[in-house]
């Protein structure tokens, strides 16, 4: 017998899903409340329709503040499609006994691949060369000007050696790059060189790769002094969050050649990208898609549903940030 | 005492050097005869100035035929800045007792890096995403459409497991890709799956990477049937030579979606790139620069000079294709 729609647990979604499809797989198992489709202002929608909703599915676009939680008295679990948690007031969730699950390591391989792809592109000028050919300049102007640097032997500094940083390290070792890292604590499980602060790491790196989470501690951690320590042959790759870097300082460094180049998947004020970057040839710009592949979205859908089903079956979450207490 | 210019061995260069600098390092050790700078037609230049020249420095742009060799009666050594030899009539050189040295493995790491960079770019749409951001479409149109595929687990098929192919394999193993290959003979030193023909390899691969030399046997080796065997989710990367692929068939496959995409550093009729490719979003185009980094050019200069010095000192060549007999 088919389960009737009103027997399914309510799953609230506040913002439009963007590329991630909140469609059939969720609708088969939950009554999905799509706040963004309602003409009502959000607080009125929530008080009219979401007072008994136990579950919220969100992305990094939904800011989960104490104020929002006040409007959701029945909320017991939040699942976020992101690995990062900077959009969720986690301590407040803990205080209220709301469980939180995230994307775990679903994206780690893809984000690491994107980081290596950006590093190769900036060093070897793949996108710039593609522009050159597409504009017909090869036949017209002759050889593409050099400026391409070798990856072998370049010293890679990884900021944040979590699951993404470890995958980046594994890949770049195979390219013949010595790896160092900075993280809150030295990791006894790896042999990479540890630097206790990001300034020292930058001073000893040719390619700095930002893989850490955005927290109050990491906000604007990469500023003028770190960029100067990286130096004019240095390259910076960011697959973490835009605000980990002081973007104004980064733009100045790139414009003035204080660093060599940059591959950026994330920005401080997405989807707005600083105007100055759009015409620079020493940057590769990516619209926050490092995590996004067809395969990872499929895996993500399954993981989000598995977390929700585990919660409603009183089983441990699959990728808990905080399990229910 | 400084050696006088006319005491230095003569080194003939026929075509302009392009990006590779035939400048100071060579001039310090050889009397460089720059044929391309002369207003004389080449045969007249050679009969007037190169009758006693023992050495020729060339790139893939110089076709070394029996006809050219007839004009150079004193020639005893050819050093080519390329790894490939398809521009040199090697049997004819052998018959005449002319030694040949090439670039050896100077480029292997850089070409392998370029192959991986192109594969990542086609799969993860790095250049396409960069175009999207630069055109201001992220803020205007919202999220970048998917179409990005995961690298982890993709079956990589390498055509030609020489020094470049081996470096490609090593790198892509670190990304979690199973590796197979096709080459003239099975290599007992590796554990990758061997396919005796390129059709079987393509049928069992998601990403086909062309790393072999262009010879009469490999010319148009990748044609319609191989492309169809690779299939509509398949990607082809070429860092070998353009003519290894039947370019007309490749263009048709890309236009009609018979394969998913392609990353091309080489073309059949360089610097001319088929017009149809210039507007396709599923290709990444590169102007034959896979081997070119600042570091590899420095290494190449040293290697070319070392081969010439070895020859003139009656020592074995460093990277001989054929040593003197």
XYZ file of C-alpha atoms in Angstrom:
650
model
C 0.000 0.000 0.000
C 1.411 3.366 -0.952
C 2.090 5.616 2.024
C -0.099 8.681 1.977
C 1.579 12.026 1.578
C 0.575 13.348 5.015
C 2.176 10.360 6.697
C 5.618 11.406 5.492
C 7.821 13.527 7.784
C 7.915 17.209 6.928
C 11.196 18.470 5.440
C 11.573 22.231 5.268
C 13.678 23.850 2.532
C 13.998 27.639 2.725
C 16.123 28.741 -0.240
C 15.859 27.572 -3.842
C 18.051 24.550 -4.338
C 20.294 25.933 -7.058
C 22.060 23.127 -8.851
C 21.281 20.528 -6.215
C 17.970 18.922 -7.049
C 15.550 18.714 -4.087
C 13.199 16.791 -6.311
C 11.864 13.289 -6.681
C 14.230 11.398 -4.387
C 13.192 13.610 -1.450
C 9.525 13.884 -2.431
C 9.256 10.092 -2.350
C 10.204 10.025 1.325
C 9.285 13.413 2.791
C 6.657 16.084 2.547
C 8.918 18.834 1.243
C 7.908 22.367 2.353
C 9.351 24.720 -0.259
C 9.446 28.093 1.440
C 10.954 29.867 -1.565
C 7.962 28.946 -3.732
C 5.524 30.728 -1.421
C 4.606 34.377 -1.996
C 4.495 34.832 1.798
C 7.357 36.566 3.602
C 9.502 33.883 5.235
C 8.392 34.451 8.881
C 4.729 34.257 7.844
C 5.355 31.155 5.754
C 7.125 29.483 8.653
C 4.421 30.325 11.187
C 1.687 29.207 8.796
C 3.264 26.000 7.491
C 6.388 24.909 9.355
C 5.418 24.925 13.010
C 5.462 21.142 13.179
C 8.387 20.578 10.768
C 11.042 18.446 12.468
C 13.672 18.642 9.722
C 15.458 21.342 7.716
C 17.471 20.670 4.563
C 19.736 23.590 3.723
C 22.784 24.675 1.791
C 25.411 27.285 2.591
C 22.955 29.862 1.179
C 20.622 29.477 4.195
C 21.823 31.321 7.278
C 20.655 29.272 10.261
C 20.630 31.799 13.081
C 19.042 31.789 16.530
C 16.387 34.072 15.051
C 15.462 31.498 12.428
C 15.472 28.703 14.994
C 13.029 30.735 17.139
C 10.551 30.465 14.253
C 10.894 26.679 14.073
C 9.819 25.308 17.471
C 9.559 21.660 16.322
C 12.919 21.520 14.569
C 14.989 18.526 15.673
C 17.439 17.986 12.814
C 19.286 20.095 10.245
C 21.019 18.481 7.283
C 23.232 20.760 5.242
C 24.405 19.921 1.738
C 27.721 21.646 2.458
C 30.822 20.343 4.156
C 31.366 23.790 5.735
C 29.235 24.931 8.678
C 29.897 28.661 8.745
C 26.257 29.398 7.835
C 24.892 27.513 10.855
C 24.973 28.698 14.471
C 26.144 25.321 15.715
C 26.448 26.267 19.424
C 22.863 27.486 19.336
C 21.753 24.204 17.769
C 23.617 22.335 20.489
C 21.913 24.414 23.204
C 18.527 23.581 21.726
C 19.281 19.888 21.217
C 18.992 20.095 17.444
C 21.039 17.464 15.603
C 23.163 18.599 12.652
C 24.491 16.512 9.781
C 26.665 17.783 6.934
C 28.029 16.486 3.650
C 30.865 14.742 5.453
C 33.564 13.725 3.001
C 31.295 13.324 -0.021
C 33.037 16.224 -1.743
C 36.628 15.673 -0.606
C 37.910 13.989 -3.760
C 36.157 16.420 -6.087
C 37.286 19.516 -4.199
C 40.842 18.181 -4.103
C 40.679 17.530 -7.859
C 39.428 21.073 -8.419
C 42.290 22.475 -6.314
C 44.866 20.551 -8.360
C 43.087 21.549 -11.571
C 43.239 25.224 -10.598
C 46.903 24.945 -9.587
C 47.805 23.285 -12.902
C 45.775 25.865 -14.785
C 47.439 28.853 -13.102
C 50.972 27.403 -13.425
C 50.593 26.029 -16.930
C 48.169 28.743 -18.171
C 45.584 26.288 -19.534
C 42.635 28.717 -19.604
C 44.794 31.568 -20.874
C 46.119 29.347 -23.681
C 42.570 28.237 -24.530
C 41.525 31.906 -24.817
C 44.547 32.546 -27.060
C 43.586 29.730 -29.441
C 39.856 30.551 -29.458
C 40.608 34.150 -30.413
C 42.518 32.898 -33.442
C 45.793 34.347 -32.162
C 47.907 31.223 -32.644
C 47.754 31.383 -36.444
C 47.792 35.191 -36.403
C 50.423 36.080 -33.795
C 52.517 32.914 -33.636
C 53.680 31.097 -30.556
C 51.915 31.588 -27.239
C 54.188 33.601 -24.964
C 55.844 31.621 -22.237
C 55.192 32.318 -18.585
C 54.312 28.726 -17.917
C 55.961 27.270 -14.823
C 56.806 23.678 -14.028
C 54.885 21.887 -11.278
C 57.560 19.300 -10.448
C 59.456 20.361 -7.355
C 57.223 23.272 -6.438
C 56.737 23.485 -2.672
C 53.063 23.055 -1.839
C 51.696 24.519 1.401
C 48.284 23.279 2.462
C 46.229 25.388 4.856
C 43.932 22.977 6.704
C 44.878 19.310 6.501
C 41.378 17.831 6.816
C 39.898 15.304 4.423
C 40.214 17.709 1.467
C 43.735 18.836 2.348
C 44.891 15.240 2.690
C 43.545 14.379 -0.754
C 45.260 17.425 -2.253
C 48.530 16.347 -0.641
C 48.241 12.785 -1.955
C 47.680 14.035 -5.510
C 50.443 16.627 -5.535
C 52.975 14.208 -4.111
C 52.455 12.160 -7.292
C 53.455 15.263 -9.296
C 56.752 15.446 -7.443
C 55.842 18.298 -5.088
C 57.109 18.422 -1.502
C 54.148 19.101 0.829
C 53.919 21.165 4.027
C 50.853 22.244 5.958
C 49.411 24.420 8.648
C 46.528 23.346 10.833
C 45.364 23.895 14.397
C 47.500 20.995 15.571
C 50.319 18.910 14.128
C 48.978 15.644 12.712
C 50.978 12.668 14.000
C 49.642 10.477 11.161
C 51.425 12.285 8.327
C 55.066 12.998 7.491
C 54.480 16.369 5.782
C 56.325 19.339 7.279
C 54.160 21.202 9.813
C 54.281 24.971 10.240
C 52.600 26.380 13.323
C 51.418 29.495 11.517
C 50.298 30.335 8.028
C 52.905 33.090 7.598
C 55.754 30.589 8.028
C 53.958 28.164 5.717
C 53.602 30.835 3.019
C 57.253 31.852 3.353
C 58.235 28.242 2.646
C 55.766 27.534 -0.176
C 55.498 28.184 -3.915
C 51.824 27.174 -4.052
C 49.551 27.900 -1.099
C 46.286 25.948 -1.149
C 43.454 26.990 1.159
C 41.441 23.929 2.241
C 40.314 24.922 5.740
C 36.885 25.837 7.068
C 35.793 29.436 7.548
C 35.583 30.191 11.253
C 36.100 33.304 13.352
C 39.741 32.155 13.669
C 40.307 31.737 9.928
C 38.439 34.817 8.670
C 40.940 37.022 6.800
C 43.744 34.755 7.995
C 45.398 35.314 4.597
C 46.169 39.020 4.512
C 48.871 41.325 3.234
C 51.715 39.877 5.287
C 50.989 36.288 4.268
C 50.738 37.288 0.598
C 54.067 39.117 0.812
C 55.602 36.063 2.483
C 54.346 33.915 -0.392
C 56.102 36.332 -2.710
C 56.150 37.303 -6.352
C 56.634 33.765 -7.678
C 53.942 32.400 -5.384
C 50.511 31.114 -6.341
C 47.463 30.908 -4.119
C 44.555 28.531 -4.630
C 41.324 28.862 -2.640
C 38.793 26.028 -2.477
C 37.783 26.854 1.120
C 35.684 29.977 1.584
C 36.251 33.420 0.119
C 36.490 35.250 3.434
C 39.470 33.174 4.585
C 41.442 35.542 2.343
C 41.270 39.315 2.659
C 39.973 39.717 -0.896
C 40.891 43.393 -1.266
C 44.494 42.596 -0.408
C 44.518 39.591 -2.730
C 43.236 41.656 -5.643
C 45.925 44.283 -5.037
C 48.634 41.616 -4.872
C 47.477 40.145 -8.178
C 47.121 43.498 -9.923
C 50.558 44.640 -8.780
C 52.326 41.325 -9.336
C 53.195 40.898 -5.670
C 52.199 37.272 -6.173
C 52.349 35.367 -9.447
C 48.768 34.201 -9.802
C 45.707 32.697 -8.220
C 43.024 30.082 -8.807
C 39.844 30.967 -6.957
C 36.709 28.881 -6.581
C 35.329 31.037 -3.766
C 34.921 34.758 -3.135
C 33.992 36.995 -0.239
C 30.760 38.267 -1.732
C 29.494 35.539 -4.077
C 28.252 35.630 -6.781
C 30.033 38.964 -7.089
C 33.626 38.702 -8.219
C 35.882 41.759 -7.900
C 35.800 43.600 -11.223
C 39.599 43.915 -11.346
C 40.002 40.128 -11.542
C 37.863 39.700 -14.654
C 40.523 41.030 -17.016
C 43.610 39.550 -15.352
C 45.479 36.824 -17.208
C 47.152 35.444 -14.081
C 43.954 34.269 -12.406
C 41.553 31.412 -13.001
C 38.032 32.099 -11.780
C 35.562 29.397 -10.837
C 31.980 29.964 -9.621
C 32.102 27.925 -6.357
C 31.775 24.587 -8.125
C 34.780 22.691 -6.742
C 32.428 20.263 -5.007
C 30.004 19.897 -7.875
C 30.058 16.906 -10.155
C 27.164 14.824 -11.364
C 28.478 11.929 -9.319
C 28.948 13.878 -6.092
C 25.400 15.254 -6.351
C 24.069 11.731 -6.639
C 26.137 10.673 -3.632
C 24.995 13.773 -1.757
C 21.313 13.063 -2.368
C 21.746 9.556 -1.025
C 23.701 10.797 1.990
C 21.191 13.525 2.898
C 18.317 11.034 2.722
C 20.298 8.439 4.682
C 20.950 10.977 7.461
C 17.268 11.931 7.641
C 16.130 8.319 7.607
C 18.649 7.421 10.300
C 17.347 10.283 12.426
C 13.693 9.290 12.048
C 14.574 5.651 12.776
C 16.434 6.610 15.950
C 19.716 5.430 14.502
C 23.041 7.297 14.604
C 23.507 9.886 11.865
C 25.806 8.904 9.004
C 27.761 12.179 8.886
C 26.948 13.897 12.192
C 28.298 17.292 13.141
C 26.251 16.812 16.307
C 24.051 13.782 16.850
C 20.866 14.120 18.839
C 21.406 14.062 22.570
C 92.493 33.993 -23.455
C 89.112 34.320 -25.071
C 88.531 31.881 -27.919
C 88.089 33.650 -31.233
C 84.730 33.315 -32.901
C 86.038 31.438 -35.933
C 87.544 28.769 -33.685
C 84.077 27.779 -32.476
C 82.289 24.899 -34.246
C 79.599 25.990 -36.676
C 76.017 25.287 -35.596
C 73.381 25.664 -38.291
C 69.826 26.720 -37.394
C 67.368 26.857 -40.303
C 64.014 28.001 -38.879
C 63.381 30.824 -36.420
C 63.557 29.491 -32.903
C 60.043 30.409 -31.785
C 59.850 30.402 -28.016
C 63.075 28.501 -27.545
C 65.936 30.949 -27.315
C 68.939 30.119 -29.544
C 70.734 33.027 -28.026
C 73.637 33.699 -25.697
C 74.184 30.215 -24.279
C 74.747 28.843 -27.793
C 76.628 31.872 -29.113
C 79.163 31.501 -26.324
C 80.124 28.032 -27.548
C 79.270 27.875 -31.240
C 79.276 30.019 -34.337
C 75.532 29.998 -34.920
C 74.515 30.189 -38.611
C 70.997 31.644 -38.620
C 69.582 30.696 -42.002
C 66.216 32.327 -41.337
C 67.869 35.740 -40.924
C 69.358 35.642 -44.414
C 67.502 37.130 -47.397
C 68.904 34.275 -49.523
C 66.697 31.343 -50.491
C 67.603 28.407 -48.234
C 69.529 26.312 -50.825
C 71.640 29.346 -51.775
C 72.244 30.215 -48.115
C 73.332 26.660 -47.396
C 75.691 26.443 -50.378
C 77.185 29.835 -49.573
C 77.554 29.497 -45.784
C 76.919 25.998 -44.485
C 79.127 23.723 -46.584
C 81.461 23.099 -43.675
C 78.853 23.142 -40.889
C 79.106 19.905 -38.876
C 76.065 20.466 -36.633
C 72.369 21.263 -37.068
C 70.102 22.411 -34.238
C 66.436 22.053 -35.166
C 62.925 21.841 -33.825
C 59.916 19.917 -35.122
C 59.381 22.848 -37.515
C 62.437 21.874 -39.586
C 61.826 18.954 -41.955
C 65.114 17.100 -42.218
C 64.792 15.227 -45.517
C 67.326 13.500 -47.759
C 67.065 16.582 -49.982
C 68.153 18.870 -47.167
C 70.947 16.513 -46.163
C 72.245 16.577 -49.766
C 72.834 20.314 -49.297
C 74.851 19.772 -46.110
C 77.850 17.632 -47.052
C 79.762 18.210 -43.792
C 76.866 17.503 -41.434
C 77.792 15.006 -38.708
C 75.265 15.659 -35.942
C 71.673 16.795 -35.638
C 70.244 17.839 -32.273
C 66.488 18.372 -32.172
C 64.743 20.282 -29.406
C 61.765 17.904 -29.664
C 61.214 14.513 -28.124
C 59.419 13.378 -31.288
C 61.386 12.537 -34.440
C 58.688 12.542 -37.097
C 60.276 15.560 -38.811
C 63.626 13.802 -39.315
C 64.383 11.092 -41.872
C 66.210 8.974 -39.309
C 66.997 6.013 -41.629
C 68.591 8.425 -44.066
C 70.699 9.921 -41.255
C 71.746 6.418 -40.258
C 72.734 5.617 -43.844
C 74.908 8.739 -43.948
C 76.440 8.197 -40.517
C 74.921 11.366 -39.060
C 74.388 11.208 -35.301
C 71.011 12.358 -33.918
C 70.193 13.516 -30.400
C 66.740 14.564 -29.178
C 65.227 16.143 -26.060
C 65.163 12.782 -24.294
C 62.953 12.917 -21.239
C 63.426 16.624 -20.499
C 59.736 17.264 -21.203
C 58.169 14.112 -19.762
C 57.004 15.587 -16.459
C 55.700 18.787 -18.028
C 53.850 17.006 -20.825
C 52.337 14.583 -18.313
C 51.255 17.532 -16.153
C 49.671 19.171 -19.189
C 47.807 15.955 -20.029
C 46.395 15.739 -16.500
C 45.598 19.463 -16.560
C 43.669 19.062 -19.816
C 41.821 15.996 -18.502
C 40.830 17.825 -15.303
C 39.800 20.864 -17.312
C 37.571 18.895 -19.726
C 35.988 16.805 -16.942
C 35.573 19.596 -14.418
C 35.032 22.373 -16.993
C 37.652 24.722 -15.551
C 38.104 26.896 -18.667
C 34.368 26.921 -19.392
C 33.656 28.025 -15.810
C 36.331 30.711 -16.059
C 34.668 32.047 -19.244
C 31.307 32.015 -17.423
C 32.661 34.109 -14.539
C 34.629 36.520 -16.746
C 31.531 37.236 -18.805
C 29.733 38.286 -15.624
C 27.199 35.470 -15.943
C 27.486 34.159 -12.373
C 25.895 37.216 -10.830
C 23.564 37.658 -13.809
C 22.366 34.125 -14.574
C 22.965 32.320 -11.304
C 24.615 28.973 -10.806
C 26.907 27.534 -13.457
C 25.128 24.624 -15.125
C 26.418 21.232 -14.131
C 27.961 18.870 -16.627
C 31.030 18.437 -14.505
C 32.145 14.838 -14.078
C 34.119 13.240 -11.274
C 37.664 12.043 -11.957
C 37.818 9.443 -9.175
C 37.217 5.998 -10.594
C 37.313 7.014 -14.255
C 39.106 4.393 -16.345
C 42.172 5.937 -17.950
C 43.544 4.436 -21.164
C 47.033 5.536 -22.145
C 48.132 5.183 -25.761
C 51.907 4.859 -25.695
C 53.458 3.965 -22.350
C 56.826 5.661 -22.825
C 58.344 8.130 -20.386
C 55.412 10.548 -20.766
C 52.735 7.852 -20.537
C 54.322 6.419 -17.403
C 54.291 9.840 -15.729
C 50.639 10.339 -16.690
C 49.813 6.936 -15.195
C 51.624 7.699 -11.944
C 49.714 10.965 -11.521
C 46.272 9.630 -12.364
C 46.683 6.652 -10.055
C 46.922 9.201 -7.220
C 43.513 10.547 -8.299
C 41.977 7.093 -7.882
C 41.849 6.174 -11.572
C 42.455 2.618 -12.785
C 44.997 2.696 -15.630
C 45.245 0.601 -18.810
C 47.435 1.100 -21.847
C 48.211 0.155 -25.375
C 51.713 0.074 -26.793
C 53.668 -1.907 -29.348
C 54.517 -4.508 -26.720
C 53.317 -5.376 -23.216
C 55.612 -3.865 -20.588
C 56.666 -6.454 -18.025
C 57.686 -3.702 -15.576
C 54.172 -2.353 -14.931
C 50.965 -3.830 -13.550
C 48.562 -1.712 -15.640
C 46.153 -3.633 -17.854
C 47.516 -4.058 -21.396
C 45.291 -3.999 -24.482
C 46.882 -5.218 -27.697
C 44.987 -2.672 -29.804
C 43.742 0.827 -29.340
C 40.139 -0.096 -30.180
C 39.959 -2.490 -27.216
C 41.642 0.125 -25.032
C 39.103 2.781 -26.020
C 36.184 0.410 -25.414
C 37.458 -0.085 -21.850
C 38.321 3.541 -21.060
C 36.523 6.715 -19.978
C 39.526 8.931 -20.691
C 41.845 8.113 -23.576
C 45.196 9.908 -23.420
C 47.422 9.972 -26.493
C 51.098 9.977 -25.462
C 52.722 8.056 -28.303
C 55.006 9.231 -31.107
C 53.733 9.967 -34.588
C 54.978 7.296 -36.981
C 53.600 5.735 -40.132
C 52.025 3.119 -37.846
C 50.314 5.636 -35.548
C 49.146 8.153 -38.189
C 45.329 8.352 -37.966
C 45.370 5.423 -35.559
C 42.478 7.135 -33.727
C 39.653 7.184 -36.244
C 35.908 6.813 -36.314
C 35.774 3.274 -34.919
C 38.026 4.070 -31.953
C 36.019 7.223 -31.168
C 32.779 5.239 -31.277
C 34.341 2.610 -29.014
C 35.267 5.368 -26.548
C 31.631 6.399 -26.603
C 29.478 9.351 -25.686
C 30.751 9.654 -22.114
C 34.334 9.342 -23.252
C 37.006 12.010 -23.270
C 40.107 12.118 -25.422
C 43.287 14.016 -24.578
C 46.085 14.468 -27.112
C 49.571 15.543 -26.058
C 51.274 13.451 -28.779
C 50.944 14.765 -32.324
C 47.831 15.991 -34.102
C 47.952 13.484 -36.948
C 47.733 10.492 -34.580
C 44.015 11.341 -34.547
C 41.960 11.665 -37.718
C 41.072 15.275 -36.959
C 38.047 15.465 -39.248
C 36.498 12.483 -37.483
C 37.337 13.916 -34.067
C 35.695 17.237 -34.898
C 32.562 15.446 -36.086
C 32.445 13.321 -32.922
C 32.706 16.426 -30.753
C 30.159 18.434 -32.727
C 27.644 15.577 -32.683
C 28.269 14.513 -29.084
C 29.509 11.065 -30.069
C 32.176 11.618 -27.425
C 31.855 13.839 -24.379
C 34.797 16.156 -24.833
C 38.431 16.626 -25.680
C 41.564 18.387 -24.521
C 43.952 19.022 -27.399
C 47.472 20.383 -27.285
C 48.264 19.294 -30.844
C 46.515 19.526 -34.203
C 46.986 18.105 -37.677
C 47.734 21.412 -39.363
C 49.251 23.684 -36.705
C 48.881 26.570 -36.063
C 45.512 26.118 -37.763
C 42.799 24.779 -35.496
C 39.559 23.519 -37.068
C 37.079 26.389 -37.027
C 34.298 24.199 -35.591
C 36.266 23.633 -32.377
C 36.633 27.323 -31.532
C 33.052 27.698 -30.346
C 32.597 24.332 -28.641
C 32.248 24.291 -24.868
C 33.300 20.652 -24.514
C 36.862 21.165 -25.715
C 39.960 22.744 -24.250
C 42.409 24.030 -26.850
C 46.110 24.466 -26.231
C 48.684 25.788 -28.743
C 51.230 22.931 -28.608
C 52.744 24.078 -25.325
C 52.508 20.916 -23.207
C 56.286 20.685 -23.107
C 56.911 24.365 -22.544
C 57.761 25.739 -19.146
C 60.449 28.200 -18.180
C 62.218 25.423 -16.316
C 62.081 22.871 -19.140
C 63.504 25.420 -21.597
C 66.422 26.015 -19.288
C 66.958 22.259 -18.972
C 66.623 21.877 -22.737
C 69.251 24.524 -23.470
C 71.701 22.766 -21.178
C 70.909 19.375 -22.700
C 71.290 20.538 -26.306
C 74.660 22.129 -25.506
C 75.772 19.051 -23.561
C 74.963 16.804 -26.527
C 76.888 19.038 -28.917
C 79.864 19.321 -26.567
C 79.882 15.557 -26.051
C 79.887 15.050 -29.806
C 82.757 17.450 -30.421
C 84.712 15.904 -27.527
C 84.252 12.406 -28.957
C 82.166 11.372 -25.949
C 78.855 9.482 -26.054
C 75.783 11.664 -26.609
C 73.644 12.379 -23.548
C 70.285 11.668 -25.231
C 71.168 9.808 -28.419
C 68.609 8.681 -30.934
C 71.607 7.411 -32.878
C 75.171 7.910 -31.730
C 77.932 8.325 -34.251
C 79.193 5.067 -35.658
